[in-house]
GROMACS .gro file of C-alpha atoms in nm:
model
  314
    1MET     CA    1  12.634  11.916   2.426
    2GLY     CA    2  12.645  12.296   2.444
    3GLU     CA    3  12.361  12.543   2.521
    4LEU     CA    4  12.026  12.585   2.352
    5ALA     CA    5  12.087  12.739   2.010
    6VAL     CA    6  11.808  12.997   2.033
    7GLU     CA    7  11.912  13.199   1.728
    8LYS     CA    8  11.963  12.897   1.503
    9HIS     CA    9  11.632  12.740   1.606
   10THR     CA   10  11.456  13.071   1.541
   11GLU     CA   11  11.602  13.092   1.195
   12TYR     CA   12  11.503  12.730   1.132
   13ILE     CA   13  11.137  12.776   1.233
   14LEU     CA   14  11.103  13.104   1.028
   15SER     CA   15  11.259  12.927   0.728
   16ILE     CA   16  10.995  12.662   0.718
   17GLU     CA   17  10.725  12.894   0.595
   18LYS     CA   18  10.947  13.002   0.300
   19ARG     CA   19  11.021  12.649   0.183
   20LYS     CA   20  10.692  12.558   0.030
   21ASP     CA   21  10.818  12.280  -0.204
   22ASP     CA   22  11.058  12.084   0.011
   23PHE     CA   23  10.979  11.743   0.161
   24GLU     CA   24  10.900  11.863   0.511
   25SER     CA   25  10.653  12.126   0.383
   26LEU     CA   26  10.483  11.869   0.152
   27VAL     CA   27  10.433  11.607   0.414
   28MET     CA   28  10.296  11.859   0.657
   29GLU     CA   29  10.055  12.018   0.408
   30HIS     CA   30   9.754  11.853   0.573
   31LEU     CA   31   9.843  11.961   0.930
   32ARG     CA   32   9.996  12.296   0.862
   33LEU     CA   33   9.785  12.457   1.138
   34ASN     CA   34   9.940  12.217   1.391
   35GLY     CA   35  10.285  12.308   1.256
   36ALA     CA   36  10.208  12.676   1.302
   37TYR     CA   37  10.118  12.612   1.667
   38TRP     CA   38  10.440  12.416   1.724
   39GLY     CA   39  10.664  12.677   1.557
   40LEU     CA   40  10.500  12.982   1.699
   41THR     CA   41  10.478  12.847   2.051
   42ALA     CA   42  10.847  12.752   2.038
   43LEU     CA   43  10.931  13.107   1.922
   44ASP     CA   44  10.726  13.254   2.207
   45LEU     CA   45  10.898  13.036   2.462
   46MET     CA   46  11.232  13.160   2.327
   47HIS     CA   47  11.116  13.523   2.338
   48LYS     CA   48  11.128  13.542   1.956
   49ILE     CA   49  10.757  13.574   1.872
   50GLY     CA   50  10.836  13.937   1.758
   51SER     CA   51  10.995  13.782   1.447
   52VAL     CA   52  10.651  13.712   1.308
   53LYS     CA   53  10.378  13.946   1.178
   54PRO     CA   54  10.060  13.866   1.383
   55ASP     CA   55   9.817  14.005   1.127
   56ASP     CA   56   9.951  13.773   0.853
   57VAL     CA   57   9.912  13.469   1.083
   58VAL     CA   58   9.570  13.558   1.206
   59THR     CA   59   9.442  13.618   0.847
   60TRP     CA   60   9.577  13.282   0.740
   61ILE     CA   61   9.431  13.101   1.039
   62MET     CA   62   9.085  13.243   0.989
   63SER     CA   63   9.102  13.134   0.618
   64CYS     CA   64   9.137  12.776   0.747
   65GLN     CA   65   8.797  12.792   0.917
   66ASP     CA   66   8.500  12.599   0.781
   67LYS     CA   67   8.228  12.871   0.779
   68ASP     CA   68   7.946  12.614   0.802
   69SER     CA   69   8.060  12.418   1.103
   70GLY     CA   70   8.279  12.673   1.277
   71GLY     CA   71   8.567  12.422   1.308
   72PHE     CA   72   8.910  12.455   1.154
   73GLY     CA   73   9.090  12.244   0.900
   74GLY     CA   74   9.461  12.180   0.890
   75ASN     CA   75   9.503  12.412   0.593
   76ILE     CA   76   9.298  12.627   0.365
   77GLY     CA   77   9.009  12.427   0.211
   78HIS     CA   78   9.065  12.121   0.429
   79ASP     CA   79   8.796  11.947   0.637
   80PRO     CA   80   8.743  12.069   0.987
   81HIS     CA   81   8.873  11.855   1.275
   82ILE     CA   82   8.890  11.913   1.654
   83LEU     CA   83   9.270  11.885   1.661
   84TYR     CA   84   9.319  12.178   1.420
   85THR     CA   85   9.054  12.377   1.589
   86LEU     CA   86   9.253  12.368   1.919
   87SER     CA   87   9.567  12.475   1.737
   88ALA     CA   88   9.385  12.771   1.586
   89VAL     CA   89   9.260  12.875   1.933
   90GLN     CA   90   9.600  12.833   2.088
   91VAL     CA   91   9.781  13.040   1.819
   92LEU     CA   92   9.519  13.318   1.837
   93ALA     CA   93   9.561  13.307   2.218
   94ILE     CA   94   9.941  13.361   2.186
   95PHE     CA   95   9.878  13.675   1.974
   96ASP     CA   96   9.592  13.788   2.207
   97ARG     CA   97   9.355  13.772   1.919
   98LEU     CA   98   9.079  13.549   2.035
   99ASP     CA   99   8.852  13.835   1.943
  100ALA     CA  100   8.884  13.735   1.582
  101LEU     CA  101   8.673  13.425   1.659
  102ASP     CA  102   8.297  13.377   1.675
  103VAL     CA  103   8.344  13.205   2.007
  104GLU     CA  104   7.987  13.064   2.022
  105LYS     CA  105   8.018  12.907   1.676
  106VAL     CA  106   8.357  12.751   1.741
  107SER     CA  107   8.263  12.622   2.089
  108ASP     CA  108   7.932  12.482   1.943
  109TYR     CA  109   8.140  12.287   1.688
  110VAL     CA  110   8.357  12.136   1.962
  111ALA     CA  111   8.075  12.074   2.204
  112GLY     CA  112   7.868  11.904   1.922
  113LEU     CA  113   8.142  11.634   1.886
  114GLN     CA  114   8.063  11.499   2.235
  115ASN     CA  115   7.899  11.148   2.232
  116GLU     CA  116   7.636  11.005   2.462
  117ASP     CA  117   7.905  10.818   2.678
  118GLY     CA  118   8.099  11.140   2.734
  119SER     CA  119   8.368  11.068   2.480
  120PHE     CA  120   8.453  11.297   2.184
  121SER     CA  121   8.476  11.232   1.814
  122GLY     CA  122   8.753  11.404   1.615
  123ASP     CA  123   8.523  11.514   1.336
  124MET     CA  124   8.205  11.425   1.160
  125TRP     CA  125   8.335  11.079   1.072
  126GLY     CA  126   8.318  10.971   1.437
  127GLU     CA  127   8.670  10.837   1.540
  128ILE     CA  128   8.686  10.831   1.921
  129ASP     CA  129   9.010  10.891   2.118
  130THR     CA  130   9.105  11.031   2.450
  131ARG     CA  131   9.315  11.286   2.258
  132PHE     CA  132   8.995  11.441   2.142
  133SER     CA  133   8.857  11.448   2.502
  134TYR     CA  134   9.164  11.654   2.599
  135VAL     CA  135   9.141  11.879   2.297
  136ALA     CA  136   8.775  11.953   2.352
  137ILE     CA  137   8.814  12.026   2.723
  138CYS     CA  138   9.133  12.240   2.665
  139CYS     CA  139   8.972  12.432   2.374
  140LEU     CA  140   8.639  12.505   2.554
  141SER     CA  141   8.827  12.600   2.874
  142LEU     CA  142   9.037  12.852   2.676
  143LEU     CA  143   8.716  12.994   2.533
  144HIS     CA  144   8.536  12.999   2.876
  145ARG     CA  145   8.273  12.761   2.739
  146LEU     CA  146   8.312  12.435   2.931
  147ARG     CA  147   7.953  12.469   3.035
  148LYS     CA  148   7.848  12.366   2.685
  149ILE     CA  149   7.947  11.998   2.744
  150ASN     CA  150   7.869  11.738   3.007
  151VAL     CA  151   8.197  11.763   3.201
  152GLU     CA  152   8.102  11.483   3.439
  153LYS     CA  153   8.047  11.229   3.158
  154ALA     CA  154   8.361  11.349   2.975
  155VAL     CA  155   8.567  11.287   3.295
  156ASP     CA  156   8.397  10.942   3.357
  157PHE     CA  157   8.487  10.831   2.997
  158ILE     CA  158   8.849  10.939   3.048
  159VAL     CA  159   8.867  10.747   3.373
  160SER     CA  160   8.714  10.438   3.199
  161CYS     CA  161   9.032  10.444   2.987
  162LYS     CA  162   9.256  10.394   3.290
  163ASN     CA  163   9.455  10.067   3.308
  164LEU     CA  164   9.582   9.847   3.582
  165ASP     CA  165   9.935  10.001   3.543
  166GLY     CA  166   9.795  10.342   3.624
  167GLY     CA  167   9.824  10.466   3.264
  168PHE     CA  168   9.560  10.555   3.010
  169GLY     CA  169   9.487  10.443   2.653
  170CYS     CA  170   9.298  10.595   2.365
  171ILE     CA  171   8.986  10.399   2.436
  172PRO     CA  172   8.874  10.165   2.727
  173GLY     CA  173   9.119   9.871   2.718
  174GLY     CA  174   9.360  10.049   2.500
  175GLU     CA  175   9.737  10.021   2.575
  176SER     CA  176   9.889  10.271   2.816
  177HIS     CA  177  10.096  10.529   2.617
  178ALA     CA  178  10.270  10.845   2.732
  179GLY     CA  179  10.091  11.066   2.476
  180GLN     CA  180   9.749  10.945   2.580
  181ILE     CA  181   9.842  10.975   2.942
  182PHE     CA  182   9.921  11.344   2.894
  183CYS     CA  183   9.587  11.393   2.725
  184CYS     CA  184   9.394  11.223   3.008
  185VAL     CA  185   9.591  11.383   3.287
  186GLY     CA  186   9.573  11.725   3.126
  187ALA     CA  187   9.195  11.694   3.079
  188LEU     CA  188   9.159  11.576   3.439
  189ALA     CA  189   9.370  11.872   3.556
  190ILE     CA  190   9.168  12.130   3.370
  191THR     CA  191   8.842  11.988   3.512
  192GLY     CA  192   8.970  11.964   3.867
  193SER     CA  193   8.954  11.582   3.864
  194LEU     CA  194   9.315  11.476   3.934
  195HIS     CA  195   9.184  11.293   4.243
  196ARG     CA  196   9.063  11.026   4.001
  197ILE     CA  197   9.424  10.925   3.941
  198ASP     CA  198   9.650  10.685   4.146
  199ARG     CA  199   9.949  10.931   4.143
  200ASP     CA  200  10.205  10.688   4.276
  201LEU     CA  201  10.112  10.408   4.041
  202LEU     CA  202  10.100  10.634   3.737
  203GLY     CA  203  10.417  10.823   3.856
  204TRP     CA  204  10.604  10.495   3.872
  205TRP     CA  205  10.495  10.389   3.522
  206LEU     CA  206  10.604  10.740   3.391
  207CYS     CA  207  10.946  10.757   3.558
  208GLU     CA  208  11.027  10.420   3.423
  209ARG     CA  209  11.016  10.577   3.074
  210GLN     CA  210  11.365  10.731   3.136
  211CYS     CA  211  11.638  10.533   2.964
  212LYS     CA  212  12.010  10.502   3.006
  213ASP     CA  213  12.076  10.789   2.759
  214GLY     CA  214  11.866  11.021   2.974
  215GLY     CA  215  11.577  11.043   2.722
  216LEU     CA  216  11.230  10.924   2.765
  217ASN     CA  217  11.025  10.678   2.574
  218GLY     CA  218  10.654  10.645   2.529
  219ARG     CA  219  10.606  10.275   2.616
  220PRO     CA  220  10.819   9.999   2.760
  221GLU     CA  221  11.093   9.866   2.523
  222LYS     CA  222  11.068  10.162   2.282
  223LEU     CA  223  11.340  10.397   2.177
  224THR     CA  224  11.383  10.741   2.339
  225ASP     CA  225  11.229  11.042   2.160
  226VAL     CA  226  11.254  11.410   2.235
  227CYS     CA  227  10.869  11.446   2.210
  228TYR     CA  228  10.826  11.238   2.522
  229SER     CA  229  11.017  11.508   2.712
  230TRP     CA  230  10.671  11.680   2.688
  231TRP     CA  231  10.426  11.403   2.720
  232VAL     CA  232  10.594  11.239   3.023
  233LEU     CA  233  10.728  11.556   3.197
  234THR     CA  234  10.399  11.739   3.184
  235SER     CA  235  10.210  11.435   3.339
  236LEU     CA  236  10.474  11.398   3.615
  237ILE     CA  237  10.446  11.770   3.692
  238MET     CA  238  10.065  11.765   3.705
  239ILE     CA  239  10.065  11.466   3.948
  240ASP     CA  240  10.352  11.609   4.153
  241ARG     CA  241  10.602  11.332   4.079
  242VAL     CA  242  10.852  11.507   3.844
  243HIS     CA  243  11.124  11.465   4.112
  244TRP     CA  244  11.124  11.096   4.031
  245ILE     CA  245  11.328  11.139   3.713
  246ASP     CA  246  11.683  11.280   3.650
  247LYS     CA  247  11.613  11.618   3.494
  248ASP     CA  248  11.977  11.691   3.423
  249LYS     CA  249  12.024  11.383   3.214
  250LEU     CA  250  11.702  11.461   3.025
  251SER     CA  251  11.816  11.815   2.949
  252LYS     CA  252  12.151  11.687   2.807
  253PHE     CA  253  11.958  11.439   2.591
  254ILE     CA  254  11.741  11.716   2.443
  255LEU     CA  255  12.044  11.949   2.387
  256ASN     CA  256  12.228  11.661   2.213
  257CYS     CA  257  11.952  11.640   1.959
  258GLN     CA  258  12.006  11.990   1.826
  259ASP     CA  259  12.137  12.066   1.478
  260LEU     CA  260  12.388  12.335   1.575
  261GLU     CA  261  12.463  12.432   1.223
  262ASN     CA  262  12.121  12.466   1.070
  263GLY     CA  263  11.899  12.485   1.367
  264GLY     CA  264  11.606  12.259   1.478
  265ILE     CA  265  11.586  11.964   1.714
  266SER     CA  266  11.543  11.596   1.613
  267ASP     CA  267  11.386  11.299   1.789
  268ARG     CA  268  11.724  11.145   1.866
  269PRO     CA  269  12.084  11.259   1.825
  270ASP     CA  270  12.204  11.298   1.467
  271ASN     CA  271  11.857  11.238   1.309
  272ALA     CA  272  11.686  11.491   1.083
  273VAL     CA  273  11.521  11.786   1.262
  274ASP     CA  274  11.154  11.888   1.222
  275VAL     CA  275  10.936  12.154   1.375
  276PHE     CA  276  10.738  11.901   1.580
  277HIS     CA  277  11.046  11.779   1.777
  278THR     CA  278  11.190  12.136   1.789
  279PHE     CA  279  10.873  12.252   1.975
  280PHE     CA  280  10.870  11.960   2.214
  281GLY     CA  281  11.246  11.993   2.282
  282VAL     CA  282  11.212  12.363   2.372
  283ALA     CA  283  10.895  12.291   2.563
  284GLY     CA  284  11.060  12.018   2.759
  285LEU     CA  285  11.347  12.242   2.858
  286SER     CA  286  11.103  12.510   2.962
  287LEU     CA  287  10.928  12.262   3.186
  288MET     CA  288  11.266  12.204   3.351
  289GLU     CA  289  11.323  12.579   3.394
  290TYR     CA  290  11.603  12.605   3.146
  291PRO     CA  291  11.758  12.955   3.168
  292GLY     CA  292  11.615  13.225   2.932
  293LEU     CA  293  11.302  13.036   2.829
  294LYS     CA  294  10.946  13.139   2.920
  295THR     CA  295  10.759  12.904   3.148
  296ILE     CA  296  10.496  12.676   2.966
  297ASP     CA  297  10.178  12.563   3.130
  298PRO     CA  298  10.173  12.177   3.144
  299ALA     CA  299   9.798  12.139   3.110
  300TYR     CA  300   9.723  12.406   2.841
  301ALA     CA  301  10.050  12.372   2.643
  302LEU     CA  302  10.082  12.749   2.619
  303PRO     CA  303  10.322  12.992   2.780
  304VAL     CA  304  10.208  13.069   3.131
  305ASP     CA  305  10.175  13.449   3.062
  306VAL     CA  306   9.929  13.363   2.782
  307VAL     CA  307   9.719  13.142   3.007
  308ASN     CA  308   9.725  13.402   3.284
  309ARG     CA  309   9.610  13.661   3.035
  310ILE     CA  310   9.307  13.449   2.941
  311PHE     CA  311   9.200  13.352   3.292
  312PHE     CA  312   9.311  13.643   3.505
  313ARG     CA  313   9.268  13.955   3.281
  314LYS     CA  314   9.045  14.212   3.446
   0.00000   0.00000   0.00000
């Protein structure tokens, strides 16, 4: 198993930017801003954010903004979407550069995606998903602009997506899924609405996601995957039921998914690594207080010191 290979993972994350023509870069072209968030947040958690030049990152991020709407695309010249807009805000927050934003314009873009029933669309084309509810609430909270939406309706829509097993789906009646549960629990946590959850029922569903190899899956009968170390753990932490799983076994599972030669973390042992699972592996270990890592906030998905700076700076 070994320890977390911080130096190797740092080298791997930094190398992604330089390999513009390989497979991983090409398939991530449309969501490069999300990739920047995953990689840079992992670096920050490992105390390696100093390896990156902030000005270069900020300049690139601002070039991904759609000047008409105020939203951000996944890369330069791409259409704006609420998912990429949150990633832009999160990365700027890490570098303490939210001052680069026209906050009113960005928050108006996000708030303008709320529908009459309280749900949120991802972009102008209108797809509805509880992921977008979380993204909107998280983004506007970080920008101190939650007042621009109808929070009560937003919460009511999220609660309408709750199922008999205690979990949440992407729309009312949608199957419970650990990723959607994080989005719904996170949004309810940020809005002070966790009392709308049956914590024991949801906690039981979540703790049953731990499999014999120590890893977590996203739904019953599915394979384990490192990314659920984030989706499941955060939800358990926010509802105060994280003691219902075996954290030692989960830590070993994550560490067994490392590529110790070239860096990076994969979804399962011996699979190909990627920046997505590298971030969620490091973040999962941070949630379990792995030595040497910064603490990450389970609701905002940012290092705690970044969140504290946003909300408690004098």
